[in-house]
GROMACS .gro file of C-alpha atoms in nm:
model
  312
    1MET     CA    1  10.626  18.300   8.350
    2THR     CA    2  10.846  18.274   8.660
    3THR     CA    3  11.142  18.044   8.709
    4PRO     CA    4  11.170  17.804   9.015
    5TYR     CA    5  11.436  18.035   9.161
    6GLN     CA    6  11.195  18.329   9.144
    7GLN     CA    7  10.912  18.119   9.298
    8GLN     CA    8  11.136  18.023   9.593
    9HIS     CA    9  11.219  18.384   9.669
   10GLN     CA   10  10.856  18.490   9.629
   11GLN     CA   11  10.743  18.225   9.891
   12GLN     CA   12  11.014  18.322  10.143
   13PRO     CA   13  10.850  18.510  10.437
   14VAL     CA   14  10.962  18.863  10.494
   15GLY     CA   15  11.226  18.895  10.767
   16GLN     CA   16  11.356  18.535  10.744
   17VAL     CA   17  11.679  18.433  10.583
   18ALA     CA   18  11.697  18.098  10.401
   19ALA     CA   19  11.943  17.841  10.537
   20PRO     CA   20  12.259  17.819  10.331
   21PRO     CA   21  12.280  17.511  10.110
   22PRO     CA   22  12.524  17.235  10.221
   23PRO     CA   23  12.872  17.271  10.076
   24ALA     CA   24  12.925  17.077   9.759
   25PRO     CA   25  13.185  16.797   9.769
   26ALA     CA   26  13.523  16.869   9.619
   27GLY     CA   27  13.463  16.646   9.319
   28GLY     CA   28  13.104  16.762   9.267
   29GLY     CA   29  12.789  16.547   9.305
   30TYR     CA   30  12.542  16.500   9.591
   31SER     CA   31  12.624  16.579   9.955
   32SER     CA   32  12.382  16.448  10.223
   33PRO     CA   33  12.275  16.704  10.486
   34ILE     CA   34  12.246  16.418  10.741
   35PRO     CA   35  12.553  16.409  10.967
   36ILE     CA   36  12.760  16.093  10.924
   37THR     CA   37  12.876  15.924  11.249
   38LYS     CA   38  13.145  15.658  11.256
   39THR     CA   39  12.993  15.334  11.386
   40ASN     CA   40  13.138  15.136  11.675
   41ILE     CA   41  13.065  14.826  11.883
   42GLY     CA   42  12.806  15.020  12.085
   43HIS     CA   43  12.586  15.061  11.776
   44ALA     CA   44  12.606  14.686  11.703
   45ILE     CA   45  12.516  14.604  12.065
   46ALA     CA   46  12.218  14.842  12.054
   47SER     CA   47  12.102  14.684  11.729
   48GLU     CA   48  12.128  14.328  11.863
   49TRP     CA   49  11.951  14.423  12.186
   50THR     CA   50  11.664  14.572  11.985
   51LYS     CA   51  11.636  14.255  11.779
   52ILE     CA   52  11.652  14.007  12.069
   53ARG     CA   53  11.393  14.188  12.281
   54SER     CA   54  11.150  14.251  11.996
   55VAL     CA   55  11.097  13.890  11.878
   56ARG     CA   56  10.847  13.653  12.040
   57SER     CA   57  11.088  13.358  12.059
   58THR     CA   58  11.286  13.537  12.332
   59MET     CA   59  10.979  13.590  12.551
   60TRP     CA   60  10.850  13.235  12.503
   61THR     CA   61  11.180  13.051  12.559
   62LEU     CA   62  11.280  13.256  12.865
   63GLY     CA   63  10.927  13.241  13.010
   64LEU     CA   64  10.914  12.863  12.966
   65MET     CA   65  11.262  12.827  13.118
   66PHE     CA   66  11.156  13.029  13.421
   67ALA     CA   67  10.835  12.826  13.464
   68LEU     CA   68  11.020  12.492  13.438
   69VAL     CA   69  11.303  12.581  13.677
   70VAL     CA   70  11.087  12.738  13.947
   71GLY     CA   71  10.782  12.513  13.898
   72VAL     CA   72  10.966  12.181  13.904
   73GLY     CA   73  11.183  12.308  14.192
   74LEU     CA   74  10.871  12.390  14.391
   75LEU     CA   75  10.718  12.047  14.321
   76SER     CA   76  11.037  11.868  14.428
   77ALA     CA   77  11.049  12.073  14.750
   78VAL     CA   78  10.687  11.987  14.828
   79GLY     CA   79  10.755  11.618  14.766
   80LEU     CA   80  11.072  11.608  14.977
   81ALA     CA   81  10.910  11.803  15.262
   82ALA     CA   82  10.633  11.540  15.281
   83GLU     CA   83  10.882  11.256  15.343
   84ASP     CA   84  10.835  11.086  15.680
   85GLY     CA   85  11.119  11.173  15.914
   86GLY     CA   86  11.269  11.428  15.673
   87TYR     CA   87  11.487  11.381  15.369
   88ILE     CA   88  11.860  11.406  15.436
   89ASP     CA   89  12.011  11.196  15.158
   90MET     CA   90  12.116  11.488  14.940
   91PRO     CA   91  12.214  11.856  14.981
   92LEU     CA   92  11.944  12.105  15.075
   93LEU     CA   93  11.945  12.292  14.740
   94ALA     CA   94  11.987  11.987  14.516
   95GLY     CA   95  11.617  11.980  14.423
   96GLY     CA   96  11.673  12.279  14.197
   97LEU     CA   97  11.867  12.060  13.953
   98PHE     CA   98  11.563  11.874  13.815
   99GLY     CA   99  11.391  12.182  13.678
  100LEU     CA  100  11.715  12.329  13.546
  101MET     CA  101  11.788  12.009  13.348
  102LEU     CA  102  11.469  12.088  13.152
  103GLY     CA  103  11.512  12.466  13.154
  104GLN     CA  104  11.857  12.450  12.993
  105ILE     CA  105  11.693  12.315  12.674
  106CYS     CA  106  11.509  12.650  12.641
  107ILE     CA  107  11.836  12.844  12.671
  108ILE     CA  108  12.004  12.616  12.415
  109THR     CA  109  11.714  12.672  12.173
  110LEU     CA  110  11.726  13.049  12.217
  111GLY     CA  111  12.104  13.053  12.165
  112VAL     CA  112  12.065  12.875  11.831
  113LEU     CA  113  11.774  13.097  11.717
  114VAL     CA  114  11.965  13.421  11.788
  115VAL     CA  115  12.179  13.341  11.482
  116THR     CA  116  11.992  13.092  11.264
  117SER     CA  117  11.661  13.283  11.253
  118GLU     CA  118  11.837  13.560  11.057
  119TYR     CA  119  11.971  13.307  10.808
  120GLY     CA  120  11.622  13.155  10.772
  121THR     CA  121  11.453  13.488  10.696
  122GLY     CA  122  11.738  13.642  10.497
  123MET     CA  123  11.774  13.920  10.755
  124ILE     CA  124  12.144  13.836  10.786
  125ARG     CA  125  12.206  14.013  10.451
  126THR     CA  126  12.061  14.335  10.590
  127THR     CA  127  12.256  14.296  10.914
  128LEU     CA  128  12.591  14.245  10.740
  129THR     CA  129  12.519  14.524  10.493
  130ALA     CA  130  12.451  14.767  10.777
  131CYS     CA  131  12.757  14.642  10.970
  132PRO     CA  132  13.020  14.500  10.730
  133GLN     CA  133  13.251  14.417  11.022
  134ARG     CA  134  13.126  14.059  11.067
  135GLY     CA  135  13.331  13.990  11.377
  136ARG     CA  136  13.165  14.290  11.543
  137VAL     CA  137  12.820  14.146  11.466
  138LEU     CA  138  12.908  13.807  11.616
  139MET     CA  139  13.062  13.970  11.923
  140ALA     CA  140  12.753  14.185  11.982
  141LYS     CA  141  12.518  13.886  11.946
  142ALA     CA  142  12.729  13.674  12.183
  143LEU     CA  143  12.759  13.949  12.446
  144ILE     CA  144  12.390  14.042  12.450
  145PHE     CA  145  12.271  13.681  12.456
  146PHE     CA  146  12.518  13.570  12.726
  147LEU     CA  147  12.427  13.853  12.963
  148LEU     CA  148  12.053  13.796  12.911
  149ALA     CA  149  12.078  13.417  12.959
  150PHE     CA  150  12.303  13.450  13.265
  151VAL     CA  151  12.083  13.705  13.442
  152MET     CA  152  11.756  13.522  13.375
  153THR     CA  153  11.891  13.175  13.463
  154THR     CA  154  12.060  13.296  13.780
  155LEU     CA  155  11.742  13.476  13.884
  156ALA     CA  156  11.538  13.156  13.837
  157CYS     CA  157  11.799  12.954  14.031
  158VAL     CA  158  11.801  13.204  14.320
  159LEU     CA  159  11.422  13.192  14.349
  160THR     CA  160  11.425  12.810  14.340
  161ALA     CA  161  11.700  12.792  14.601
  162MET     CA  162  11.503  13.025  14.830
  163ILE     CA  163  11.199  12.796  14.797
  164GLN     CA  164  11.409  12.487  14.871
  165SER     CA  165  11.571  12.652  15.172
  166ALA     CA  166  11.242  12.779  15.315
  167MET     CA  167  11.062  12.444  15.285
  168LEU     CA  168  11.340  12.197  15.368
  169SER     CA  169  11.574  12.370  15.616
  170GLY     CA  170  11.575  12.272  15.980
  171GLN     CA  171  11.553  11.896  15.925
  172THR     CA  172  11.729  11.721  16.211
  173VAL     CA  173  11.979  11.440  16.177
  174LYS     CA  174  11.950  11.194  16.465
  175PRO     CA  175  12.279  11.096  16.634
  176GLY     CA  176  12.411  10.756  16.539
  177ILE     CA  177  12.230  10.741  16.206
  178PRO     CA  178  12.477  10.717  15.915
  179VAL     CA  179  12.444  11.000  15.664
  180ASN     CA  180  12.524  11.016  15.297
  181ASP     CA  181  12.873  11.138  15.199
  182LEU     CA  182  12.705  11.411  14.995
  183VAL     CA  183  12.566  11.586  15.304
  184GLU     CA  184  12.818  11.513  15.577
  185ASP     CA  185  12.972  11.863  15.541
  186SER     CA  186  12.628  12.029  15.548
  187ILE     CA  187  12.522  11.922  15.898
  188GLU     CA  188  12.553  12.187  16.168
  189ASN     CA  189  12.430  12.138  16.525
  190GLY     CA  190  12.236  11.830  16.413
  191GLU     CA  191  12.050  12.013  16.135
  192LEU     CA  192  12.086  11.997  15.759
  193ILE     CA  193  12.184  12.341  15.622
  194ALA     CA  194  12.300  12.493  15.295
  195THR     CA  195  12.655  12.627  15.317
  196SER     CA  196  12.768  12.946  15.144
  197ASN     CA  197  12.955  12.741  14.883
  198GLU     CA  198  12.638  12.543  14.809
  199TRP     CA  199  12.444  12.868  14.760
  200LEU     CA  200  12.715  13.003  14.526
  201ASP     CA  201  12.728  12.680  14.321
  202ALA     CA  202  12.349  12.635  14.294
  203THR     CA  203  12.283  12.996  14.186
  204VAL     CA  204  12.574  13.181  14.022
  205GLY     CA  205  12.759  12.864  13.917
  206ALA     CA  206  12.448  12.702  13.769
  207GLY     CA  207  12.347  13.024  13.591
  208LEU     CA  208  12.697  13.062  13.445
  209TYR     CA  209  12.702  12.698  13.333
  210VAL     CA  210  12.368  12.717  13.149
  211ALA     CA  211  12.455  13.056  12.994
  212LEU     CA  212  12.781  12.906  12.859
  213LEU     CA  213  12.584  12.613  12.714
  214GLY     CA  214  12.359  12.868  12.541
  215LEU     CA  215  12.665  13.056  12.411
  216LEU     CA  216  12.804  12.728  12.274
  217SER     CA  217  12.467  12.679  12.101
  218LEU     CA  218  12.500  13.025  11.943
  219ALA     CA  219  12.843  12.930  11.807
  220VAL     CA  220  12.711  12.596  11.672
  221GLY     CA  221  12.420  12.782  11.512
  222SER     CA  222  12.665  13.020  11.341
  223LEU     CA  223  12.870  12.723  11.216
  224LEU     CA  224  12.574  12.523  11.080
  225ARG     CA  225  12.342  12.817  10.984
  226HIS     CA  226  12.040  12.587  11.026
  227SER     CA  227  11.801  12.590  11.324
  228ALA     CA  228  11.696  12.223  11.330
  229GLY     CA  229  12.048  12.096  11.264
  230ALA     CA  230  12.206  12.312  11.534
  231ILE     CA  231  11.944  12.226  11.798
  232THR     CA  232  11.979  11.855  11.719
  233ALA     CA  233  12.358  11.878  11.745
  234MET     CA  234  12.333  12.048  12.086
  235MET     CA  235  12.083  11.789  12.213
  236GLY     CA  236  12.334  11.523  12.113
  237ILE     CA  237  12.618  11.700  12.298
  238VAL     CA  238  12.408  11.727  12.615
  239LEU     CA  239  12.219  11.396  12.619
  240LEU     CA  240  12.430  11.140  12.432
  241PRO     CA  241  12.724  11.097  12.678
  242PRO     CA  242  12.515  10.963  12.972
  243ILE     CA  243  12.297  10.753  12.737
  244LEU     CA  244  12.597  10.595  12.564
  245SER     CA  245  12.772  10.525  12.896
  246ALA     CA  246  12.463  10.335  13.017
  247PHE     CA  247  12.501  10.089  12.727
  248MET     CA  248  12.875  10.033  12.772
  249ILE     CA  249  12.863   9.721  12.984
  250GLY     CA  250  13.183   9.534  13.053
  251GLU     CA  251  13.510   9.599  13.232
  252SER     CA  252  13.699   9.665  12.909
  253LEU     CA  253  13.476   9.964  12.832
  254LYS     CA  254  13.497  10.109  13.183
  255PRO     CA  255  13.754  10.384  13.098
  256ILE     CA  256  13.539  10.508  12.808
  257ARG     CA  257  13.222  10.482  13.017
  258ASP     CA  258  13.375  10.676  13.306
  259GLY     CA  259  13.518  10.941  13.072
  260LEU     CA  260  13.183  10.999  12.902
  261MET     CA  261  13.007  11.034  13.236
  262ASP     CA  262  13.275  11.247  13.405
  263TYR     CA  263  13.290  11.508  13.127
  264SER     CA  264  12.925  11.512  13.019
  265PRO     CA  265  12.747  11.851  13.044
  266LEU     CA  266  12.475  11.701  13.265
  267ASN     CA  267  12.736  11.578  13.513
  268GLY     CA  268  12.888  11.925  13.528
  269LEU     CA  269  12.553  12.074  13.616
  270ALA     CA  270  12.471  11.801  13.870
  271THR     CA  271  12.810  11.845  14.037
  272LEU     CA  272  12.733  12.213  14.098
  273PHE     CA  273  12.427  12.100  14.297
  274GLY     CA  274  12.634  11.853  14.501
  275ILE     CA  275  12.496  11.532  14.345
  276PRO     CA  276  12.749  11.430  14.074
  277MET     CA  277  12.661  11.148  13.836
  278SER     CA  278  13.018  11.013  13.846
  279ASN     CA  279  13.182  10.823  14.132
  280GLU     CA  280  13.359  11.139  14.256
  281SER     CA  281  13.121  11.234  14.538
  282ASN     CA  282  13.340  11.526  14.653
  283ALA     CA  283  13.409  11.666  14.305
  284SER     CA  284  13.365  12.038  14.238
  285GLY     CA  285  13.168  12.162  13.940
  286TRP     CA  286  13.394  12.462  13.872
  287PRO     CA  287  13.672  12.268  13.683
  288LEU     CA  288  13.404  12.126  13.451
  289LEU     CA  289  13.267  12.479  13.409
  290GLY     CA  290  13.619  12.592  13.307
  291ILE     CA  291  13.635  12.312  13.046
  292LEU     CA  292  13.297  12.420  12.907
  293ALA     CA  293  13.423  12.780  12.885
  294GLY     CA  294  13.729  12.662  12.688
  295VAL     CA  295  13.517  12.456  12.447
  296THR     CA  296  13.280  12.753  12.398
  297ALA     CA  297  13.570  12.990  12.326
  298ALA     CA  298  13.709  12.745  12.065
  299ALA     CA  299  13.366  12.713  11.898
  300LEU     CA  300  13.324  13.093  11.887
  301THR     CA  301  13.670  13.129  11.730
  302ALA     CA  302  13.577  12.877  11.460
  303ALA     CA  303  13.245  13.057  11.403
  304TYR     CA  304  13.429  13.389  11.367
  305ALA     CA  305  13.674  13.242  11.115
  306LEU     CA  306  13.398  13.088  10.901
  307LEU     CA  307  13.179  13.400  10.919
  308ASN     CA  308  13.462  13.603  10.762
  309THR     CA  309  13.533  13.353  10.485
  310ARG     CA  310  13.183  13.236  10.384
  311ASP     CA  311  12.944  13.407  10.149
  312VAL     CA  312  12.624  13.533  10.314
   0.00000   0.00000   0.00000
């Protein structure tokens, strides 16, 4: 009868030398032959990118957003181009707003699902076990989602703006006819044009604004840890201010009504397209975008603090 040691040496081919066994740890016990690499933020980003591109919700929400922004923008351009005598009551690229008002709901939904879907399935336990640094997990999720939402939204806005410009540019403004204050700076040589600032606001500015709204949704999803609750809360943040201001009739409520309308997310987006909902016809959308960035940073800070103190 042969021992296992003798069997191993009998099966070893002639001329080959067996690999030396891994060194035993100082205190004894098992030592894995697999090399151990210290993890960093790059590993967390790679993990979150794999997760966000491998689930169907990402494809459906981004595809629907793209279809709404470009499709509704195309329909509005076709309708405005068919107006008798041309349509010169609003900026050339403003038609892209209508589709984006619907498309932003898709980005908000995706921002919530990036976090809450893991709580719903219990996957968050695996994620935090693999990466115990919880702040690193939240940072990787926020970074991957923000870049994806910004690139896709900006791409949809650029395509819509190109459609608007191709179908509506060249409309003449007859001398002596009063024009709207919204377009008086966009008339050159008697034609309605889109200035470089209008292009920047309606593409990069709008994409940044919607991506920040999605990032705020991610933070709210991390705070509430519930998909339906977080989406409902974000719908309230976006839609309630203009609805409430419409019901505030009376001079005594005018300051509250104006404040709700001026600082509502929808007004910030409309201002970037040159058609603000408030009385400030010459207002810029970038200060409102800065306020949204500040609110999003505060919400992410609160989400980080709670993620480190809560149980999974």
